[in-house]
XYZ file of C-alpha atoms in Angstrom:
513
model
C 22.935 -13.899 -16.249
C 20.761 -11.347 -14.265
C 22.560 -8.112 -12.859
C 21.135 -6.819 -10.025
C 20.279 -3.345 -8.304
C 23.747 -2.384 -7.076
C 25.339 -3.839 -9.777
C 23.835 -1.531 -12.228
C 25.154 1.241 -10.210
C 28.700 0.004 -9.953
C 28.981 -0.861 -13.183
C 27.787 2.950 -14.297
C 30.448 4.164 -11.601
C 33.090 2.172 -12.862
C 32.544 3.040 -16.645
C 32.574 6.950 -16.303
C 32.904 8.209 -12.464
C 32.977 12.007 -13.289
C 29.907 11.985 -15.800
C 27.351 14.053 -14.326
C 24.663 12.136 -13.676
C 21.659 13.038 -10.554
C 20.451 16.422 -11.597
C 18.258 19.195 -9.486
C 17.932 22.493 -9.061
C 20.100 21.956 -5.942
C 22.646 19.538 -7.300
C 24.536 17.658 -9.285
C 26.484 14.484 -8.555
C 28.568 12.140 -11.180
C 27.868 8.558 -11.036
C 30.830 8.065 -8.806
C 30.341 10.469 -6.374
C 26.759 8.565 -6.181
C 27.717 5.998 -5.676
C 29.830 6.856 -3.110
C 27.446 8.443 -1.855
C 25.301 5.073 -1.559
C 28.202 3.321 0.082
C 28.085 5.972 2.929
C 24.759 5.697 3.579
C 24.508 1.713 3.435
C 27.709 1.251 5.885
C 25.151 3.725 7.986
C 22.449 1.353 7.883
C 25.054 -1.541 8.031
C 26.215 0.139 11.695
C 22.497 0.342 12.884
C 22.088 -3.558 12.188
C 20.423 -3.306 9.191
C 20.703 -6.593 7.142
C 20.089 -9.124 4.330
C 16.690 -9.613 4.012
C 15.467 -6.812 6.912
C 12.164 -5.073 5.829
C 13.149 -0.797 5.905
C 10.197 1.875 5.416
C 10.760 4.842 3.139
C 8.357 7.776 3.177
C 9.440 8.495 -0.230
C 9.522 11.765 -1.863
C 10.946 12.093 -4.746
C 14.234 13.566 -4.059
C 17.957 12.570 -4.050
C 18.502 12.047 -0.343
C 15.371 9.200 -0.781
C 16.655 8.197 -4.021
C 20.016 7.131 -2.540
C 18.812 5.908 0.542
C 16.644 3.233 -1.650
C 19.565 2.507 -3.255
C 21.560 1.776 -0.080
C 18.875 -0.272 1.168
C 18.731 -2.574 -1.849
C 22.396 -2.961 -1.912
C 22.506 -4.394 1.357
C 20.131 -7.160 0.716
C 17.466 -5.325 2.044
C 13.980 -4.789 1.308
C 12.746 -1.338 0.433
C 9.068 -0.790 1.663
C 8.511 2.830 -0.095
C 5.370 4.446 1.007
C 3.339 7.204 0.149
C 4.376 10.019 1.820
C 0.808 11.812 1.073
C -1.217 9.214 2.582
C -3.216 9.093 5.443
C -2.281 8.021 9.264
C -4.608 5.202 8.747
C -2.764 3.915 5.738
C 0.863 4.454 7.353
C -0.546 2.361 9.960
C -2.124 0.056 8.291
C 1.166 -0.526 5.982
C 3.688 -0.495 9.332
C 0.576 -3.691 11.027
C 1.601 -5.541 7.600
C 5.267 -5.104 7.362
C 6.789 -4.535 10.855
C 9.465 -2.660 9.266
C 13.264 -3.146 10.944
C 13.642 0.698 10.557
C 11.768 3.462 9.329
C 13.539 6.320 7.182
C 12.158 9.235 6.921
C 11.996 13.532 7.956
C 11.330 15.876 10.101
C 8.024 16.493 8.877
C 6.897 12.655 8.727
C 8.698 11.953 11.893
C 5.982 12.467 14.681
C 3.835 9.885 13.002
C 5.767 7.084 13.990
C 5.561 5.590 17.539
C 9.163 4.939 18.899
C 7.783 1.062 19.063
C 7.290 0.956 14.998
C 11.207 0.799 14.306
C 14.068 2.068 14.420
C 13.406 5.913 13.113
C 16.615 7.202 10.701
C 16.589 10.505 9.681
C 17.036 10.649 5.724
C 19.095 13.621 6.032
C 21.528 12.965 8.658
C 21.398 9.059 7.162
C 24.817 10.098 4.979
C 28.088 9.161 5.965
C 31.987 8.957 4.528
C 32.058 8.535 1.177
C 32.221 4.003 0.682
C 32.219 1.109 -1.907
C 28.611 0.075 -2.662
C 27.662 -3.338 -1.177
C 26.701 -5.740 -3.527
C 25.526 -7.891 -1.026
C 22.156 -9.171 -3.087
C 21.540 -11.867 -5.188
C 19.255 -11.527 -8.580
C 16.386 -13.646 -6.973
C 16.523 -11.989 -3.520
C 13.028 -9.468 -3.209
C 14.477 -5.816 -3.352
C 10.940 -4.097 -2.788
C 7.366 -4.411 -1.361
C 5.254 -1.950 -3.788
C 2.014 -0.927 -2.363
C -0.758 -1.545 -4.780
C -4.622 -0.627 -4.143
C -6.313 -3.606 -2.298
C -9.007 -4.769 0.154
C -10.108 -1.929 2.301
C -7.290 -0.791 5.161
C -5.252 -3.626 3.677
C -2.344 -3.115 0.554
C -1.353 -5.700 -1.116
C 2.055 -5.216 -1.419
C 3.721 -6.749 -4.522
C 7.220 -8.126 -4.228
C 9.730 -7.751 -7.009
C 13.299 -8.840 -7.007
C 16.389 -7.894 -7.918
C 16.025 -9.290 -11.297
C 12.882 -7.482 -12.686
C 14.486 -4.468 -11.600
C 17.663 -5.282 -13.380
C 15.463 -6.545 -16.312
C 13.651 -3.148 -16.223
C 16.715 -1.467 -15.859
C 18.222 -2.864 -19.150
C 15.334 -2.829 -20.926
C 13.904 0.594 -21.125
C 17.359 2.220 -23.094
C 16.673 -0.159 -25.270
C 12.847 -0.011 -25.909
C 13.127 3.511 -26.004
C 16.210 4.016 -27.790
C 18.520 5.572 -24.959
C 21.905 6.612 -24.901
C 24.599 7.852 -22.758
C 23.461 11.025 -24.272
C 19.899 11.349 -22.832
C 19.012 13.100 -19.939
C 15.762 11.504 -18.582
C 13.489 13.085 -16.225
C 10.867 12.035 -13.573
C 8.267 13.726 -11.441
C 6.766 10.257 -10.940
C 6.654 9.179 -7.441
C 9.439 6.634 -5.686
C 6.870 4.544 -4.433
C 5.755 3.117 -7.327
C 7.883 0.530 -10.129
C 7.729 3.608 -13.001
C 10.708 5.780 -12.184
C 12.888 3.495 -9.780
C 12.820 0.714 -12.501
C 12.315 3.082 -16.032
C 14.274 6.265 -15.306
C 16.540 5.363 -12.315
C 17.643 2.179 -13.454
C 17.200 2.838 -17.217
C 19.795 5.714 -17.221
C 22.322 3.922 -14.655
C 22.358 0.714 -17.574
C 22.711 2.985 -20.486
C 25.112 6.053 -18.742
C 23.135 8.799 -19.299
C 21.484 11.560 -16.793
C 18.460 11.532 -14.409
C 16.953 14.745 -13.730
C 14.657 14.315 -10.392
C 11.773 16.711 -10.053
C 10.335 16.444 -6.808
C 6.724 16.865 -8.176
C 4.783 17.343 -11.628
C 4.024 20.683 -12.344
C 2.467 21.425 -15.084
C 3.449 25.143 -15.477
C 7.194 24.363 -14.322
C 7.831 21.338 -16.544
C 8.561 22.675 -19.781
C 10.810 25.297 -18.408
C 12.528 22.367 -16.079
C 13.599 20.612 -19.491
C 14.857 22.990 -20.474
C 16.901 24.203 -17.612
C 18.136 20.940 -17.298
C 18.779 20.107 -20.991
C 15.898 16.672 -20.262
C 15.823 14.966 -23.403
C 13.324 11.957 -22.029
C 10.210 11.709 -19.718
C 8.096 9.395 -18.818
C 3.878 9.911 -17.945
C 0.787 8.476 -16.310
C -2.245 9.644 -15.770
C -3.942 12.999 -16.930
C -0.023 14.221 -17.451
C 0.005 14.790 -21.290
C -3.413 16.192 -21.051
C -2.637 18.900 -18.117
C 0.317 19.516 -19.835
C -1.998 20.606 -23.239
C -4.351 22.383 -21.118
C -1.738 24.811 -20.422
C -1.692 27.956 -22.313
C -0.277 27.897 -25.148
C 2.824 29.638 -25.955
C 4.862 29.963 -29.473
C 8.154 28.527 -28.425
C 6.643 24.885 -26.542
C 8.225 22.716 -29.222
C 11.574 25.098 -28.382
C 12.576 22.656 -25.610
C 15.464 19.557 -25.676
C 12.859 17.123 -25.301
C 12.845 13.910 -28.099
C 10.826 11.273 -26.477
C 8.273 10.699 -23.748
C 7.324 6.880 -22.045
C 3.279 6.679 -21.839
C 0.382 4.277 -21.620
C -2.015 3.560 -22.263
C -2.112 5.625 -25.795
C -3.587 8.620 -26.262
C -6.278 8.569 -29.671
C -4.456 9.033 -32.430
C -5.551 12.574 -33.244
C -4.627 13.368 -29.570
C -1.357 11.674 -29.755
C -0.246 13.447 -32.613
C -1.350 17.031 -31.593
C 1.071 16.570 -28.045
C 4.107 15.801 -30.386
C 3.188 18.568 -32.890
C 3.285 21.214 -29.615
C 5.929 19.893 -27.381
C 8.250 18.667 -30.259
C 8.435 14.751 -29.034
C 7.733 11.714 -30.129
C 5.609 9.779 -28.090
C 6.153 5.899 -27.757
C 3.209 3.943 -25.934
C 3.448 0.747 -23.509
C 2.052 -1.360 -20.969
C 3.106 -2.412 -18.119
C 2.136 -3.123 -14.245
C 3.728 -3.260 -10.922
C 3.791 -7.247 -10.873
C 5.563 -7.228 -14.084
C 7.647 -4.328 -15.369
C 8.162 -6.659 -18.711
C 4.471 -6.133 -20.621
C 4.328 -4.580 -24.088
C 5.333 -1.664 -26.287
C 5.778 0.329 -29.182
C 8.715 -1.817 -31.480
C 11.054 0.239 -32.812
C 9.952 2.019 -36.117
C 6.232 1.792 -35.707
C 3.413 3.842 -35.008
C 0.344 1.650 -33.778
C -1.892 4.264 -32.425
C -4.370 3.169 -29.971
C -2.527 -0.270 -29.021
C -0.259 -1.050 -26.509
C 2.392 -2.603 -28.649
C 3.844 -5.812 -28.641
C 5.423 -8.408 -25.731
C 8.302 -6.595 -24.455
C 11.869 -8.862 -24.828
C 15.656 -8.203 -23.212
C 18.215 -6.705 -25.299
C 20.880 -8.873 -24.322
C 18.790 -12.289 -22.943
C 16.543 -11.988 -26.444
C 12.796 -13.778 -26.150
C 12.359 -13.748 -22.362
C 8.275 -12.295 -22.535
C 5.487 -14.530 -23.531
C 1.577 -13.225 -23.900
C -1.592 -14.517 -23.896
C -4.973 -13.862 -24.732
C -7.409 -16.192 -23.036
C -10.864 -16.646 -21.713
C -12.798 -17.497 -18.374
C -11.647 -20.946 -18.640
C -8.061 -20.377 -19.341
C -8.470 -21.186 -23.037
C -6.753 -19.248 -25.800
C -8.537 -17.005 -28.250
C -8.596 -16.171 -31.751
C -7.318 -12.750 -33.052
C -9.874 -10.401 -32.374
C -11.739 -11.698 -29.399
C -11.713 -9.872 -26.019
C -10.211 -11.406 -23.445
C -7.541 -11.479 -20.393
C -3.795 -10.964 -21.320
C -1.683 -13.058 -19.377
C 1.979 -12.815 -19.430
C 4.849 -15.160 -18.608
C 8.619 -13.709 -18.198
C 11.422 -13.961 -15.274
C 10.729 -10.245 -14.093
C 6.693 -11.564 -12.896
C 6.248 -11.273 -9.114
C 6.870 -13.934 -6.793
C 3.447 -12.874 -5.269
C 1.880 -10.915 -2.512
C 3.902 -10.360 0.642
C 1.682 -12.076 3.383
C -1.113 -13.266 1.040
C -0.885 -16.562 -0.429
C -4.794 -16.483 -1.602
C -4.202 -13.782 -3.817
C -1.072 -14.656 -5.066
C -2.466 -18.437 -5.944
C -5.351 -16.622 -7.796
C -2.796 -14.212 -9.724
C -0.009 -16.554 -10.797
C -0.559 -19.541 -11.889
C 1.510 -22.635 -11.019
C 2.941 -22.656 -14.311
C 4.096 -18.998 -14.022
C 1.336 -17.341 -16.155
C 0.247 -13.510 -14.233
C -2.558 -12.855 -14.830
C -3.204 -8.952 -15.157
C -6.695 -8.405 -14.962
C -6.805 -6.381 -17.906
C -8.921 -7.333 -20.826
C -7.611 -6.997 -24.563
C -7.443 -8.254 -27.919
C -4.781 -9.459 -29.927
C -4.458 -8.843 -34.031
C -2.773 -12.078 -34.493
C 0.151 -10.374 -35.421
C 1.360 -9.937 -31.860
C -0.356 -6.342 -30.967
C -2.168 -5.911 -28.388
C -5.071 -3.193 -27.697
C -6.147 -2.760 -24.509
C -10.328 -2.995 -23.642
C -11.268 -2.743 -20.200
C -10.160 -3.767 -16.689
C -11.186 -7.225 -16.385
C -13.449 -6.250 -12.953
C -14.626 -3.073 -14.394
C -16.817 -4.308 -17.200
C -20.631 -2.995 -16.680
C -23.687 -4.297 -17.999
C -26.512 -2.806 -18.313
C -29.781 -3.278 -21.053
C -28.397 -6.330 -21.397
C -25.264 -5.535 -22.922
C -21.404 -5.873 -21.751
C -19.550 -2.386 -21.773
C -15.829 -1.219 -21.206
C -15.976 1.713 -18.748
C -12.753 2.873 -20.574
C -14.664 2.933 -24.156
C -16.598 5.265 -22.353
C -14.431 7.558 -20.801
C -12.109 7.597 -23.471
C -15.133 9.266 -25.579
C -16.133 11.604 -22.892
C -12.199 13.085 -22.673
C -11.843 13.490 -26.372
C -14.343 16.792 -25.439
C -12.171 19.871 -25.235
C -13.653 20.722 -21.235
C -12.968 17.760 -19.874
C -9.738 16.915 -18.367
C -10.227 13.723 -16.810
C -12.681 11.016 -16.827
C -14.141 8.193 -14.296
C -16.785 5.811 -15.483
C -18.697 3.417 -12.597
C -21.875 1.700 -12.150
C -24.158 2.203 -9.774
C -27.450 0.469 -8.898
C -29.938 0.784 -10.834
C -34.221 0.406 -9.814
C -34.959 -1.757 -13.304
C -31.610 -4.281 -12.691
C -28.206 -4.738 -13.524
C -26.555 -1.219 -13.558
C -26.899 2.245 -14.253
C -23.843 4.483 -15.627
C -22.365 7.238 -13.996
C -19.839 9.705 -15.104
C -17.450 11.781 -12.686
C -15.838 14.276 -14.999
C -12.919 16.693 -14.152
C -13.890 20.103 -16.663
C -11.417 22.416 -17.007
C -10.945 25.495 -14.409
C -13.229 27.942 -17.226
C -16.445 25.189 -17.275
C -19.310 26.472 -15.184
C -21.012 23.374 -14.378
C -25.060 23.715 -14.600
C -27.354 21.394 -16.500
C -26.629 23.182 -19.852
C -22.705 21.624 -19.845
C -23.494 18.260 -18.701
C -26.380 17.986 -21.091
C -23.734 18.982 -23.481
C -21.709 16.120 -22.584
C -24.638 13.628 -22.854
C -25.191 14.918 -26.101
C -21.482 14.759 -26.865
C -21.141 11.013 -25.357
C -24.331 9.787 -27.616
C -23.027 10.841 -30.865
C -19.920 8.523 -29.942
C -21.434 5.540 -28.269
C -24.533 3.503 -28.552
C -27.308 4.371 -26.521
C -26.591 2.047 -23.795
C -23.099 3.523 -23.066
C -24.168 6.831 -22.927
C -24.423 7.673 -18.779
C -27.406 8.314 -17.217
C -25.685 10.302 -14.314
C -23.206 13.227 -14.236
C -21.409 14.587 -11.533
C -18.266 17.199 -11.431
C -15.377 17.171 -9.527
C -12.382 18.737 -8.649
C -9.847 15.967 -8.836
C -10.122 12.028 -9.364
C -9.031 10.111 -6.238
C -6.369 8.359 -6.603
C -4.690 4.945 -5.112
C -0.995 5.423 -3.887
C 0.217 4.190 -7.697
C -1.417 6.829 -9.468
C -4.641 4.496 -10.518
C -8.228 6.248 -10.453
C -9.654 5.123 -6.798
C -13.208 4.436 -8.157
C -14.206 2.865 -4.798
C -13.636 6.421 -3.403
C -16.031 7.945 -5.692
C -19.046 9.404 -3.254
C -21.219 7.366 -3.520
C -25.397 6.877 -3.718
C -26.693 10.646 -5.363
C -24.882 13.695 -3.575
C -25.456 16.719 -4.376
C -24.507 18.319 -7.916
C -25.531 15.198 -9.447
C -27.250 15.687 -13.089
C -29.907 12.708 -14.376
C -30.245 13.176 -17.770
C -34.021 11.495 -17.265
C -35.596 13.808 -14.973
C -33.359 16.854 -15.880
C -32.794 17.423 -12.254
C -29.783 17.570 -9.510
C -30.284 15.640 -6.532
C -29.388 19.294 -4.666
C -32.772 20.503 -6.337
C -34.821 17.331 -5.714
C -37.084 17.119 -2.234
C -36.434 14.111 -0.250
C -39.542 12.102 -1.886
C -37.637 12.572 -5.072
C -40.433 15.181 -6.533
């Protein structure tokens, strides 16, 4: 009934072995010599007494040697803990106290960080062997991964998924997104996280067609990388879309093979339809999370700008996705009202490796995730997305969504990307901040940010509009790509703009005068 990780990859082998299918600007393997290519590299791990069930470290980059390491691991049963290869020492450390990995693959340059007494260390390079039949050695409920998702402080909470949401995932995206053996698809999205191992991976394995693996976004390269390898599919998170606009603009951007690009949540409608005007593409919106790769989308046909679509279901299983709208007490509410989404479908989580606390306050025991995410329903089955369920401010009295708010301060034309938090406020409840990312022309004085405040207020009511400003060069980010806000600096640093006293805290005495 539910095909698992290898299994997708055999099957692809066995239906066309010499289609080309793992593209770089290095190389180019078909989908058999991939997989034979897997096989060799499993029967490796196999000889170093790697198991069913044994935990194995990746330091992840996106590149093939990685990518068919992962898929050697998962083939034998085991579990795949991919890491950030960007983060810290701390965090590696952290994430090796949590998992006590069996082995550790990685490179040269990541090598020295491990202690001998972590695991056994494989080299990802000399990791390939003679060419070998892929192992399908894993069952559909067996866990294939431990994703690292932001949690408490020095602590991950690493999500497990199985075999079957990934083979869910993997069927499902061709079909959501219209996908044939005739697409290329291309990531730059990290291996670490569920979007391009489940989507793009997976998705092109189940429907035949090509992955092109970039080993990181950039903007100025990305266009040109479509087109050199003929990508007719991409997926995007984050500030992607918009650093891709921010580019200068050249006559012959819509001259690419690109069709179709994966995103969420969706950009304002004006927004969304200026990207597809320049690049050429049609954009198709979604929703989904690390927990559960089955959440919502775009249906075929439609066009619902702003929303994140409706439940996702299985092209070959039919109705497998249920969704719910409920309140603080669990109880379901009528179309229109804000509240949590909660979804229900065999690709959910079985929980939080090591943390049974969480997981109990997550899933319920009637298999309902919640996803923290706040959002109304038109009673017609569409959701729109409102805030993170944790991230709602009040202040004056009033509830607001911190994403209402940033969402009106990136529609300005010199800012790139957006964080809204609260901070403490003298009166009570909270004052609003705003870290903004402007655009590399911006000179950032009190003249631009009052700009912005002025910008902000004739979009939102007075009590959204943010007190406090503050540029930066970059958002932080969690190892999934979401905005760190708890890594904002914090208190009133320096090149922070009130818009009540009209001063920086750089040009205010220590009294405050």
């Amino acid at each position: 009934m539910y095909r698992t990780i290898p299994e997708l990859l055999v099957d692809a082998a066995a239906r066309a072995p010499d289609r080309a299918w793992l593209r770089t600007d290095e190389l180019e393997l078909t989908f058999g010599a991939a997989a034979g290519e897997v096989g060799g590299r499993a029967a490796a791990l196999a000889g170093s007494g790697i198991g069913h069930g044994d935990l194995v470290m990746l330091t992840a980059r996106t590149t093939p040697a990685y990518l068919l390491s992962w898929l050697a691991v998962t083939s034998l049963g085991a579990v795949a803990v991919s890491t950030n290869p960007a983060g810290t020492p701390a965090e590696l450390a952290g994430l090796l106290e949590q998992t006590r990995p069996r082995a550790i693959i990685t490179d040269s340059e990541f090598r020295p960080l491990f202690d001998p007494s972590a695991g056994e260390i494989l080299d990802v390079d000399a990791l390939s062997g003679s060419s070998s039949d892929v192992p399908t050695r894993a069952a559909p409920d067996d866990i294939a991964v431990l994703i690292p998702t932001s949690g408490p402080t020095g602590r991950s909470k690493l999500v497990m998924q199985t075999h079957r949401a990934y083979g869910m995932a993997g069927e499902g995206f061709p079909y959501w997104m219209e996908l044939t053996e005739n697409d290329r698809l291309m990531t730059s999205l990290p291996l670490f996280h569920v979007n391009a191992p489940a989507y793009s991976v997976l998705g092109s394995l189940a429907c035949g067609a090509g992955l092109v693996l970039l080993p990181r976004f950039s903007a100025s390269d990305f266009i040109a990388a479509a087109r050199r390898h003929g990508a007719t599919e991409f997926n995007a998170i984050g500030a992607m879309l918009e650093i891709l606009m921010r580019q200068p603009e050249r006559e012959d951007d819509a001259d690419n093979p690109l069709r179709l690009c994966y995103t969420g949540p969706s950009p304002v409608r004006e927004r969304h339809l200026a990207i597809e005007r320049r690049f050429g593409i049609r954009i198709v919106c979604g929703y989904a999370m690390s927990e559960s790769p089955y959440g919502t989308i775009w249906p075929h046909g439609t066009r619902p700008y702003g929303t994140l679509g409706t439940i996702r279901q299985h092209p070959r299983l039919g109705v497998v996705n249920e969704g719910r709208v409920v309140d603080e007490a669990g109880i379901d509410l009528a179309a229109g009202q804000p509240g949590e989404l909660l979804l229900r479908n065999p690709a959910v989580t079985p929980g939080y490796w090591g943390m049974p606390t969480q997981t109990a306050a997550t899933i319920t025991a009637d298999g309902w995730l919640h996803t923290g995410d706040l959002v109304t329903s038109d009673g017609a089955g569409v959701y729109t997305f409102v805030a993170r369920k944790k991230e709602v401010l009040r202040r004056r009295g009033e509830n607001l969504s911190p994403a209402e708010v940033e969402d009106a301060i990136e529609a300005h034309p010199s800012v790139v990307e957006c964080a809204v938090v609260g901070v403490p406020s003298d009166l009570s409840e909270e004052e609003i901040k705003a870290f903004v990312v402007l655009d590399d022309s911006v000179q950032c004085d009190a003249v631009d940010f009052e700009q912005l405040r002025a910008w902000a207020a004739q979009r939102l009511s007075a009590f959204k509009v943010p007190r406090y400003w503050q540029r930066l060069d970059a958002l932080p980010r969690t190892p999934t790509q979401r905005v760190a806000k708890h890594r904002m600096p914090a208190g009133h640093p320096p090149g922070e703009y009130d818009t009540e006293t009209g001063f920086t805290a750089a040009e205010k005495g220590s009294d405050g005068d």
